[in-house]
Amino acid sequence: MMTTMKAVVMHEAGGPEVLKIESRAIPTSQSGEVLIQVKAFGLNRSELFTRQGHSPGVKLPRVLGIEAVGLVEEAPGGEFHKGDIVVTAMGGMGRQFDGGYAEYTSVPATQVQVVKTELAWDILGAIPEMLQTAWGSLFKSLRLEKGERVLIRGGTTSVGLAAAAIAKGHGALVAATTRNPGRDGLLRASGADHVFIDTGSIVEEVRKVFPEGVDKVLELVGTTTLKDSLRCAKQRGIVCMTGIVGNKWSFDDFAPMEAIPTAVSLTTYAGESEDFMRTPLQGLVENIAAGTLHVQLGRTFHLDEIVEAHRCMEENKAGGKIVVLT
C-alpha cells in the first residue's frame, strides 16, 4: 500500500484558488475509525462558505469535504470488511477533522453506512449529503404525510430535485419553484406537479392554485424568501428552512409576530451524523438503480480540477449535483 495520497488542502480563506492539491501521508485509523479509499464526493455549499471564511471554528490548514463514498481500506475495530462499499457524511468531516477532498479519509465508524450497489461512483458520490438533507427535511422536520401538498422553494437545487422525487414517491402532491422558466421540464421530470416561477414573491400565485395554502414548505433559498414562504403555508402548516442558496444567513429586521402567520409553524433542518445514519440509504440506492428515484447530476470533475469545480458551484452553473472523482 502507498503511504502518500493527493489531498486538497486549504491554508487560508478566499476564492476557489486557495484550494491546493498537495501530497500528504495517508491517515492512520484507530479502533473505532474507518479508513476509506475515497472514490467520489459531492460538493456542498457549506464547504463554499468555509472556504470563504464563514466558518471561524474551522482550524487551518484543513482538508474540506463533509461527505465521501468509497471502499473500506481498513477498520481496526472490525466494524467493516476491507472492500465494503461505504458512504459517510457529517459528524465533523472537513471541519473538526480532515474530510473527503482526498484520496483517503479516516472517519468514526459510527458515521459510516455500507451500501450494496452497482451504481457508478459519480451517481453514488452525489447522494450522501443530498439525500440525507432531503429525507431529513421532509420526514424529520416537516413530518410529511401521504396526500399532503408540499412546496419546495429552490426546486432546482440538488436537494430540491431529490426532495421532489422522494416526496412524489411518498404520495405527496409536489409544487416547486425556479427563477428560470426553462427549468420547468426538469422540475416536472423530478416529480413536481406544479411549477412556480420565483420572482421573490410567489404567495399570490401559490394561493391561486392552493387557496388555503400548502401543508408543508421546504425552504432552500433562505432568509431572502422565507417571509414569503411562510405566507404560502396554510394554518397548522409547517415551513422548514434547510438551505441558504440565497447566501444570506440572517434577517436584517425580523418581527416574529409580523413575519410568522397565525398557526403556521417554522422549523429548521441542519442534519447531523445521527440523521445521516437514520437515512435509509440502501433503500434509496435501490430506488435509484430501479429508476424510481432520479438523481440530477450536474457536472463531474476530477480531484485535480477542484478549483474549477468550486468555481462552478459558486456561479450556480452545474444544473444539479457537482461530483468530484478521485
mmCIF file of C-alpha atoms in Angstrom:
data_model
loop_
_atom_site.group_PDB
_atom_site.id
_atom_site.type_symbol
_atom_site.label_atom_id
_atom_site.label_comp_id
_atom_site.label_asym_id
_atom_site.label_seq_id
_atom_site.Cartn_x
_atom_site.Cartn_y
_atom_site.Cartn_z
ATOM 1 C CA MET A 1 0.000 0.000 0.000
ATOM 2 C CA MET A 2 1.134 3.512 -0.786
ATOM 3 C CA THR A 3 1.995 5.795 2.096
ATOM 4 C CA THR A 4 1.077 9.118 0.485
ATOM 5 C CA MET A 5 -2.021 10.461 -1.233
ATOM 6 C CA LYS A 6 -3.335 13.503 -3.055
ATOM 7 C CA ALA A 7 -5.405 15.842 -0.931
ATOM 8 C CA VAL A 8 -7.000 19.245 -1.412
ATOM 9 C CA VAL A 9 -5.695 21.475 1.372
ATOM 10 C CA MET A 10 -6.997 24.901 2.363
ATOM 11 C CA HIS A 11 -4.457 27.111 4.177
ATOM 12 C CA GLU A 12 -6.390 30.380 4.084
ATOM 13 C CA ALA A 13 -9.848 31.705 3.263
ATOM 14 C CA GLY A 14 -10.552 33.112 -0.155
ATOM 15 C CA GLY A 15 -11.650 32.254 -3.672
ATOM 16 C CA PRO A 16 -11.522 28.822 -5.304
ATOM 17 C CA GLU A 17 -7.806 29.243 -5.936
ATOM 18 C CA VAL A 18 -6.999 28.796 -2.207
ATOM 19 C CA LEU A 19 -7.708 25.070 -2.634
ATOM 20 C CA LYS A 20 -4.307 23.463 -3.252
ATOM 21 C CA ILE A 21 -3.508 19.924 -4.368
ATOM 22 C CA GLU A 22 -0.813 18.529 -2.058
ATOM 23 C CA SER A 23 0.834 15.213 -1.271
ATOM 24 C CA ARG A 24 0.014 14.083 2.264
ATOM 25 C CA ALA A 25 0.535 10.989 4.348
ATOM 26 C CA ILE A 26 -2.401 8.593 4.196
ATOM 27 C CA PRO A 27 -4.227 8.853 7.542
ATOM 28 C CA THR A 28 -3.984 6.030 10.039
ATOM 29 C CA SER A 29 -7.160 4.726 11.649
ATOM 30 C CA GLN A 30 -7.513 3.765 15.299
ATOM 31 C CA SER A 31 -10.052 1.344 16.743
ATOM 32 C CA GLY A 32 -13.495 2.852 16.201
ATOM 33 C CA GLU A 33 -12.409 4.578 12.991
ATOM 34 C CA VAL A 34 -12.577 3.547 9.340
ATOM 35 C CA LEU A 35 -10.000 4.335 6.672
ATOM 36 C CA ILE A 36 -11.851 4.847 3.393
ATOM 37 C CA GLN A 37 -10.316 4.901 -0.061
ATOM 38 C CA VAL A 38 -12.350 7.768 -1.453
ATOM 39 C CA LYS A 39 -13.763 7.177 -4.918
ATOM 40 C CA ALA A 40 -16.007 10.238 -5.157
ATOM 41 C CA PHE A 41 -17.542 13.076 -3.185
ATOM 42 C CA GLY A 42 -20.183 15.696 -3.786
ATOM 43 C CA LEU A 43 -19.643 19.425 -3.376
ATOM 44 C CA ASN A 44 -21.742 21.299 -0.823
ATOM 45 C CA ARG A 45 -22.387 24.958 -0.195
ATOM 46 C CA SER A 46 -21.278 24.618 3.414
ATOM 47 C CA GLU A 47 -17.795 23.885 2.018
ATOM 48 C CA LEU A 48 -18.045 27.008 -0.114
ATOM 49 C CA PHE A 49 -18.903 29.046 2.996
ATOM 50 C CA THR A 50 -15.978 27.517 4.893
ATOM 51 C CA ARG A 51 -13.643 28.285 2.003
ATOM 52 C CA GLN A 52 -14.866 31.889 2.000
ATOM 53 C CA GLY A 53 -14.026 32.247 5.692
ATOM 54 C CA HIS A 54 -17.532 31.998 7.164
ATOM 55 C CA SER A 55 -16.720 29.058 9.455
ATOM 56 C CA PRO A 56 -14.492 30.630 12.124
ATOM 57 C CA GLY A 57 -14.385 27.424 14.171
ATOM 58 C CA VAL A 58 -12.523 25.562 11.419
ATOM 59 C CA LYS A 59 -8.793 25.465 12.104
ATOM 60 C CA LEU A 60 -6.462 25.728 9.106
ATOM 61 C CA PRO A 61 -4.866 24.038 7.267
ATOM 62 C CA ARG A 62 -7.797 21.758 6.616
ATOM 63 C CA VAL A 63 -8.923 19.217 4.047
ATOM 64 C CA LEU A 64 -12.553 20.168 3.344
ATOM 65 C CA GLY A 65 -15.389 17.816 2.465
ATOM 66 C CA ILE A 66 -18.395 16.847 4.576
ATOM 67 C CA GLU A 67 -19.072 13.614 2.659
ATOM 68 C CA ALA A 68 -17.408 10.798 0.743
ATOM 69 C CA VAL A 69 -18.091 7.444 -0.864
ATOM 70 C CA GLY A 70 -15.558 4.711 -1.450
ATOM 71 C CA LEU A 71 -14.114 1.399 -0.303
ATOM 72 C CA VAL A 72 -13.070 0.359 3.181
ATOM 73 C CA GLU A 73 -9.292 0.120 3.353
ATOM 74 C CA GLU A 74 -9.166 -0.864 6.990
ATOM 75 C CA ALA A 75 -11.368 -0.888 10.077
ATOM 76 C CA PRO A 76 -9.228 -1.776 13.110
ATOM 77 C CA GLY A 77 -12.311 -2.272 15.280
ATOM 78 C CA GLY A 78 -13.769 -4.865 12.925
ATOM 79 C CA GLU A 79 -16.941 -2.913 12.154
ATOM 80 C CA PHE A 80 -16.455 -3.311 8.386
ATOM 81 C CA HIS A 81 -14.628 -5.534 5.941
ATOM 82 C CA LYS A 82 -11.911 -4.407 3.533
ATOM 83 C CA GLY A 83 -13.534 -3.638 0.183
ATOM 84 C CA ASP A 84 -17.000 -2.800 1.557
ATOM 85 C CA ILE A 85 -18.714 -0.021 -0.405
ATOM 86 C CA VAL A 86 -19.385 2.692 2.148
ATOM 87 C CA VAL A 87 -20.941 6.128 2.409
ATOM 88 C CA THR A 88 -20.146 8.723 5.069
ATOM 89 C CA ALA A 89 -21.199 12.290 5.839
ATOM 90 C CA MET A 90 -21.238 14.979 8.530
ATOM 91 C CA GLY A 91 -20.005 14.328 12.070
ATOM 92 C CA GLY A 92 -17.252 16.946 11.837
ATOM 93 C CA MET A 93 -15.856 15.913 8.455
ATOM 94 C CA GLY A 94 -13.967 18.752 6.809
ATOM 95 C CA ARG A 95 -14.481 20.927 9.856
ATOM 96 C CA GLN A 96 -13.295 19.317 13.107
ATOM 97 C CA PHE A 97 -11.084 16.869 11.191
ATOM 98 C CA ASP A 98 -9.920 16.390 7.607
ATOM 99 C CA GLY A 99 -12.716 15.417 5.262
ATOM 100 C CA GLY A 100 -13.446 13.900 1.894
ATOM 101 C CA TYR A 101 -11.431 16.100 -0.506
ATOM 102 C CA ALA A 102 -8.666 13.494 -0.694
ATOM 103 C CA GLU A 103 -7.833 10.015 -1.944
ATOM 104 C CA TYR A 104 -8.240 8.635 1.593
ATOM 105 C CA THR A 105 -10.106 9.804 4.672
ATOM 106 C CA SER A 106 -10.407 8.408 8.189
ATOM 107 C CA VAL A 107 -13.762 8.856 9.928
ATOM 108 C CA PRO A 108 -15.562 7.477 13.003
ATOM 109 C CA ALA A 109 -17.203 4.108 12.320
ATOM 110 C CA THR A 110 -20.428 5.465 13.830
ATOM 111 C CA GLN A 111 -20.998 7.687 10.781
ATOM 112 C CA VAL A 112 -20.469 5.132 8.027
ATOM 113 C CA GLN A 113 -23.117 3.125 6.165
ATOM 114 C CA VAL A 114 -22.444 0.107 3.967
ATOM 115 C CA VAL A 115 -24.425 0.005 0.723
ATOM 116 C CA LYS A 116 -24.696 -2.934 -1.636
ATOM 117 C CA THR A 117 -24.946 -1.492 -5.125
ATOM 118 C CA GLU A 118 -23.544 -1.498 -8.622
ATOM 119 C CA LEU A 119 -24.239 2.190 -9.191
ATOM 120 C CA ALA A 120 -21.403 4.134 -10.811
ATOM 121 C CA TRP A 121 -19.220 6.190 -8.464
ATOM 122 C CA ASP A 122 -20.441 9.507 -9.879
ATOM 123 C CA ILE A 123 -24.066 8.641 -9.027
ATOM 124 C CA LEU A 124 -23.115 7.244 -5.623
ATOM 125 C CA GLY A 125 -20.935 10.277 -4.939
ATOM 126 C CA ALA A 126 -23.905 12.588 -5.449
ATOM 127 C CA ILE A 127 -26.144 11.111 -2.798
ATOM 128 C CA PRO A 128 -24.873 11.146 0.838
ATOM 129 C CA GLU A 129 -25.441 14.726 1.922
ATOM 130 C CA MET A 130 -28.086 15.412 -0.705
ATOM 131 C CA LEU A 131 -30.329 12.502 0.237
ATOM 132 C CA GLN A 132 -29.897 12.827 3.995
ATOM 133 C CA THR A 133 -30.803 16.527 3.737
ATOM 134 C CA ALA A 134 -33.841 15.910 1.537
ATOM 135 C CA TRP A 135 -35.022 12.919 3.576
ATOM 136 C CA GLY A 136 -34.451 14.551 6.956
ATOM 137 C CA SER A 137 -36.122 17.803 5.933
ATOM 138 C CA LEU A 138 -39.213 16.046 4.604
ATOM 139 C CA PHE A 139 -39.723 13.444 7.293
ATOM 140 C CA LYS A 140 -37.998 14.681 10.455
ATOM 141 C CA SER A 141 -38.725 18.393 10.324
ATOM 142 C CA LEU A 142 -41.767 18.658 8.024
ATOM 143 C CA ARG A 143 -43.307 15.306 9.056
ATOM 144 C CA LEU A 144 -44.626 14.901 5.528
ATOM 145 C CA GLU A 145 -47.645 12.628 5.142
ATOM 146 C CA LYS A 146 -49.083 10.910 2.095
ATOM 147 C CA GLY A 147 -51.551 13.146 0.251
ATOM 148 C CA GLU A 148 -50.171 16.415 1.644
ATOM 149 C CA ARG A 149 -49.223 19.364 -0.546
ATOM 150 C CA VAL A 150 -45.567 20.359 -0.274
ATOM 151 C CA LEU A 151 -43.919 23.408 -1.827
ATOM 152 C CA ILE A 152 -40.176 23.206 -2.476
ATOM 153 C CA ARG A 153 -38.705 26.699 -2.625
ATOM 154 C CA GLY A 154 -35.447 26.445 -4.578
ATOM 155 C CA GLY A 155 -36.593 23.423 -6.528
ATOM 156 C CA THR A 156 -33.705 23.216 -8.995
ATOM 157 C CA THR A 157 -31.072 22.800 -6.293
ATOM 158 C CA SER A 158 -29.752 19.252 -5.993
ATOM 159 C CA VAL A 159 -31.548 18.854 -2.650
ATOM 160 C CA GLY A 160 -34.722 20.355 -4.101
ATOM 161 C CA LEU A 161 -34.756 17.917 -7.008
ATOM 162 C CA ALA A 162 -34.125 14.969 -4.695
ATOM 163 C CA ALA A 163 -36.811 16.157 -2.277
ATOM 164 C CA ALA A 164 -39.333 16.434 -5.099
ATOM 165 C CA ALA A 165 -38.639 12.882 -6.222
ATOM 166 C CA ILE A 166 -38.773 11.477 -2.683
ATOM 167 C CA ALA A 167 -41.948 13.402 -1.777
ATOM 168 C CA LYS A 168 -43.662 12.315 -5.000
ATOM 169 C CA GLY A 169 -42.711 8.701 -4.315
ATOM 170 C CA HIS A 170 -44.189 9.080 -0.830
ATOM 171 C CA GLY A 171 -47.552 10.082 -2.301
ATOM 172 C CA ALA A 172 -47.414 13.841 -1.760
ATOM 173 C CA LEU A 173 -48.557 16.490 -4.233
ATOM 174 C CA VAL A 174 -45.420 18.448 -5.096
ATOM 175 C CA ALA A 175 -45.001 22.077 -6.132
ATOM 176 C CA ALA A 176 -41.574 23.556 -6.802
ATOM 177 C CA THR A 177 -40.069 26.902 -7.717
ATOM 178 C CA THR A 178 -37.444 28.094 -10.145
ATOM 179 C CA ARG A 179 -36.287 31.518 -11.264
ATOM 180 C CA ASN A 180 -35.693 30.127 -14.761
ATOM 181 C CA PRO A 181 -38.777 29.225 -16.850
ATOM 182 C CA GLY A 182 -36.547 26.909 -18.880
ATOM 183 C CA ARG A 183 -36.244 24.588 -15.862
ATOM 184 C CA ASP A 184 -39.951 23.712 -15.868
ATOM 185 C CA GLY A 185 -39.332 20.380 -17.609
ATOM 186 C CA LEU A 186 -36.531 19.458 -15.226
ATOM 187 C CA LEU A 187 -38.746 20.045 -12.204
ATOM 188 C CA ARG A 188 -41.651 18.080 -13.639
ATOM 189 C CA ALA A 189 -39.347 15.203 -14.572
ATOM 190 C CA SER A 190 -38.185 15.117 -10.944
ATOM 191 C CA GLY A 191 -41.720 14.857 -9.580
ATOM 192 C CA ALA A 192 -43.202 18.359 -9.477
ATOM 193 C CA ASP A 193 -46.926 18.565 -10.225
ATOM 194 C CA HIS A 194 -46.895 22.379 -10.226
ATOM 195 C CA VAL A 195 -44.078 24.788 -11.087
ATOM 196 C CA PHE A 196 -43.971 28.408 -9.919
ATOM 197 C CA ILE A 197 -41.592 30.957 -11.427
ATOM 198 C CA ASP A 198 -39.914 32.596 -8.444
ATOM 199 C CA THR A 199 -39.823 36.368 -8.660
ATOM 200 C CA GLY A 200 -39.052 36.687 -4.957
ATOM 201 C CA SER A 201 -42.756 36.883 -4.113
ATOM 202 C CA ILE A 202 -44.877 33.902 -5.128
ATOM 203 C CA VAL A 203 -47.604 33.857 -2.474
ATOM 204 C CA GLU A 204 -50.275 35.262 -4.809
ATOM 205 C CA GLU A 205 -49.526 32.656 -7.477
ATOM 206 C CA VAL A 206 -49.438 29.855 -4.918
ATOM 207 C CA ARG A 207 -52.765 30.935 -3.443
ATOM 208 C CA LYS A 208 -54.377 30.852 -6.903
ATOM 209 C CA VAL A 209 -53.603 27.132 -7.081
ATOM 210 C CA PHE A 210 -53.888 26.388 -3.345
ATOM 211 C CA PRO A 211 -56.367 28.953 -1.938
ATOM 212 C CA GLU A 212 -55.878 27.834 1.675
ATOM 213 C CA GLY A 213 -52.106 27.447 1.267
ATOM 214 C CA VAL A 214 -49.935 24.333 1.170
ATOM 215 C CA ASP A 215 -49.469 21.888 4.024
ATOM 216 C CA LYS A 216 -45.668 21.996 4.060
ATOM 217 C CA VAL A 217 -42.934 24.266 2.656
ATOM 218 C CA LEU A 218 -39.306 23.229 2.246
ATOM 219 C CA GLU A 219 -37.320 26.485 2.131
ATOM 220 C CA LEU A 220 -33.986 26.010 0.369
ATOM 221 C CA VAL A 221 -33.310 29.613 -0.668
ATOM 222 C CA GLY A 222 -33.146 31.009 2.850
ATOM 223 C CA THR A 223 -33.927 34.253 4.576
ATOM 224 C CA THR A 224 -34.300 36.167 1.305
ATOM 225 C CA THR A 225 -37.570 34.325 0.577
ATOM 226 C CA LEU A 226 -38.536 32.878 3.967
ATOM 227 C CA LYS A 227 -41.145 35.511 4.883
ATOM 228 C CA ASP A 228 -42.889 34.945 1.559
ATOM 229 C CA SER A 229 -42.720 31.162 2.026
ATOM 230 C CA LEU A 230 -44.344 31.455 5.450
ATOM 231 C CA ARG A 231 -47.321 33.161 3.812
ATOM 232 C CA CYS A 232 -47.646 30.236 1.376
ATOM 233 C CA ALA A 233 -48.399 27.787 4.190
ATOM 234 C CA LYS A 234 -51.905 27.110 5.443
ATOM 235 C CA GLN A 235 -52.864 27.368 9.101
ATOM 236 C CA ARG A 236 -51.286 24.464 11.014
ATOM 237 C CA GLY A 237 -48.836 24.096 8.151
ATOM 238 C CA ILE A 238 -45.089 23.804 8.657
ATOM 239 C CA VAL A 239 -42.239 25.689 6.986
ATOM 240 C CA CYS A 240 -38.747 24.212 7.274
ATOM 241 C CA MET A 241 -35.702 26.317 6.465
ATOM 242 C CA THR A 242 -32.956 23.991 5.310
ATOM 243 C CA GLY A 243 -30.977 25.806 2.640
ATOM 244 C CA ILE A 244 -29.269 29.127 2.154
ATOM 245 C CA VAL A 245 -28.573 29.231 -1.564
ATOM 246 C CA GLY A 246 -29.611 32.874 -1.330
ATOM 247 C CA ASN A 247 -26.282 33.383 0.508
ATOM 248 C CA LYS A 248 -27.896 35.330 3.333
ATOM 249 C CA TRP A 249 -27.785 33.783 6.797
ATOM 250 C CA SER A 250 -29.906 36.167 8.840
ATOM 251 C CA PHE A 251 -32.617 38.806 8.743
ATOM 252 C CA ASP A 252 -31.688 42.464 8.930
ATOM 253 C CA ASP A 253 -35.021 43.078 10.634
ATOM 254 C CA PHE A 254 -37.224 40.295 11.976
ATOM 255 C CA ALA A 255 -40.532 40.841 13.782
ATOM 256 C CA PRO A 256 -41.894 37.347 14.545
ATOM 257 C CA MET A 257 -45.484 38.476 15.107
ATOM 258 C CA GLU A 258 -45.464 40.115 11.703
ATOM 259 C CA ALA A 259 -43.387 37.551 9.787
ATOM 260 C CA ILE A 260 -44.953 34.302 11.047
ATOM 261 C CA PRO A 261 -48.653 33.931 10.179
ATOM 262 C CA THR A 262 -51.053 32.721 12.846
ATOM 263 C CA ALA A 263 -50.849 28.963 13.444
ATOM 264 C CA VAL A 264 -48.024 28.420 10.931
ATOM 265 C CA SER A 265 -45.019 26.614 12.413
ATOM 266 C CA LEU A 266 -41.433 27.496 11.498
ATOM 267 C CA THR A 267 -38.646 24.972 11.977
ATOM 268 C CA THR A 268 -35.220 24.147 10.554
ATOM 269 C CA TYR A 269 -33.170 21.152 9.483
ATOM 270 C CA ALA A 270 -29.393 21.098 9.791
ATOM 271 C CA GLY A 271 -28.614 17.382 9.715
ATOM 272 C CA GLU A 272 -26.026 15.733 11.937
ATOM 273 C CA SER A 273 -24.275 12.368 11.660
ATOM 274 C CA GLU A 274 -27.097 10.629 13.543
ATOM 275 C CA ASP A 275 -29.567 11.990 10.974
ATOM 276 C CA PHE A 276 -27.350 10.668 8.205
ATOM 277 C CA MET A 277 -27.278 7.254 9.862
ATOM 278 C CA ARG A 278 -31.090 7.232 10.094
ATOM 279 C CA THR A 279 -31.422 7.937 6.365
ATOM 280 C CA PRO A 280 -32.420 4.677 4.627
ATOM 281 C CA LEU A 281 -29.652 4.855 2.049
ATOM 282 C CA GLN A 282 -29.827 1.217 0.961
ATOM 283 C CA GLY A 283 -33.477 1.560 0.016
ATOM 284 C CA LEU A 284 -32.903 4.890 -1.702
ATOM 285 C CA VAL A 285 -29.944 3.470 -3.642
ATOM 286 C CA GLU A 286 -32.151 0.585 -4.766
ATOM 287 C CA ASN A 287 -34.798 3.088 -5.902
ATOM 288 C CA ILE A 288 -32.170 4.977 -7.896
ATOM 289 C CA ALA A 289 -30.996 1.749 -9.529
ATOM 290 C CA ALA A 290 -34.600 0.831 -10.350
ATOM 291 C CA GLY A 291 -35.210 4.232 -11.921
ATOM 292 C CA THR A 292 -37.926 5.246 -9.455
ATOM 293 C CA LEU A 293 -35.770 7.922 -7.782
ATOM 294 C CA HIS A 294 -33.999 10.332 -10.099
ATOM 295 C CA VAL A 295 -30.674 11.879 -9.130
ATOM 296 C CA GLN A 296 -29.891 15.017 -11.098
ATOM 297 C CA LEU A 297 -26.164 15.071 -11.731
ATOM 298 C CA GLY A 298 -24.792 18.440 -12.680
ATOM 299 C CA ARG A 299 -21.143 18.265 -13.652
ATOM 300 C CA THR A 300 -18.421 15.774 -12.820
ATOM 301 C CA PHE A 301 -14.832 16.801 -12.149
ATOM 302 C CA HIS A 302 -11.643 15.056 -11.070
ATOM 303 C CA LEU A 303 -9.684 15.868 -7.923
ATOM 304 C CA ASP A 304 -7.117 17.913 -9.849
ATOM 305 C CA GLU A 305 -9.991 20.121 -11.090
ATOM 306 C CA ILE A 306 -11.234 21.101 -7.616
ATOM 307 C CA VAL A 307 -10.710 24.832 -8.231
ATOM 308 C CA GLU A 308 -12.837 24.709 -11.376
ATOM 309 C CA ALA A 309 -15.437 22.606 -9.558
ATOM 310 C CA HIS A 310 -15.736 25.158 -6.746
ATOM 311 C CA ARG A 311 -15.977 27.969 -9.266
ATOM 312 C CA CYS A 312 -18.817 26.115 -10.991
ATOM 313 C CA MET A 313 -20.627 25.737 -7.648
ATOM 314 C CA GLU A 314 -20.122 29.374 -6.712
ATOM 315 C CA GLU A 315 -21.535 30.540 -10.046
ATOM 316 C CA ASN A 316 -24.515 28.120 -9.859
ATOM 317 C CA LYS A 317 -23.713 26.716 -13.281
ATOM 318 C CA ALA A 318 -23.993 22.988 -12.609
ATOM 319 C CA GLY A 319 -27.703 22.308 -13.087
ATOM 320 C CA GLY A 320 -27.551 19.533 -10.493
ATOM 321 C CA LYS A 321 -25.188 17.957 -8.016
ATOM 322 C CA ILE A 322 -21.475 18.509 -8.611
ATOM 323 C CA VAL A 323 -19.437 15.358 -8.059
ATOM 324 C CA VAL A 324 -15.655 15.018 -7.876
ATOM 325 C CA LEU A 325 -13.996 11.701 -8.743
ATOM 326 C CA THR A 326 -10.608 10.872 -7.271
#
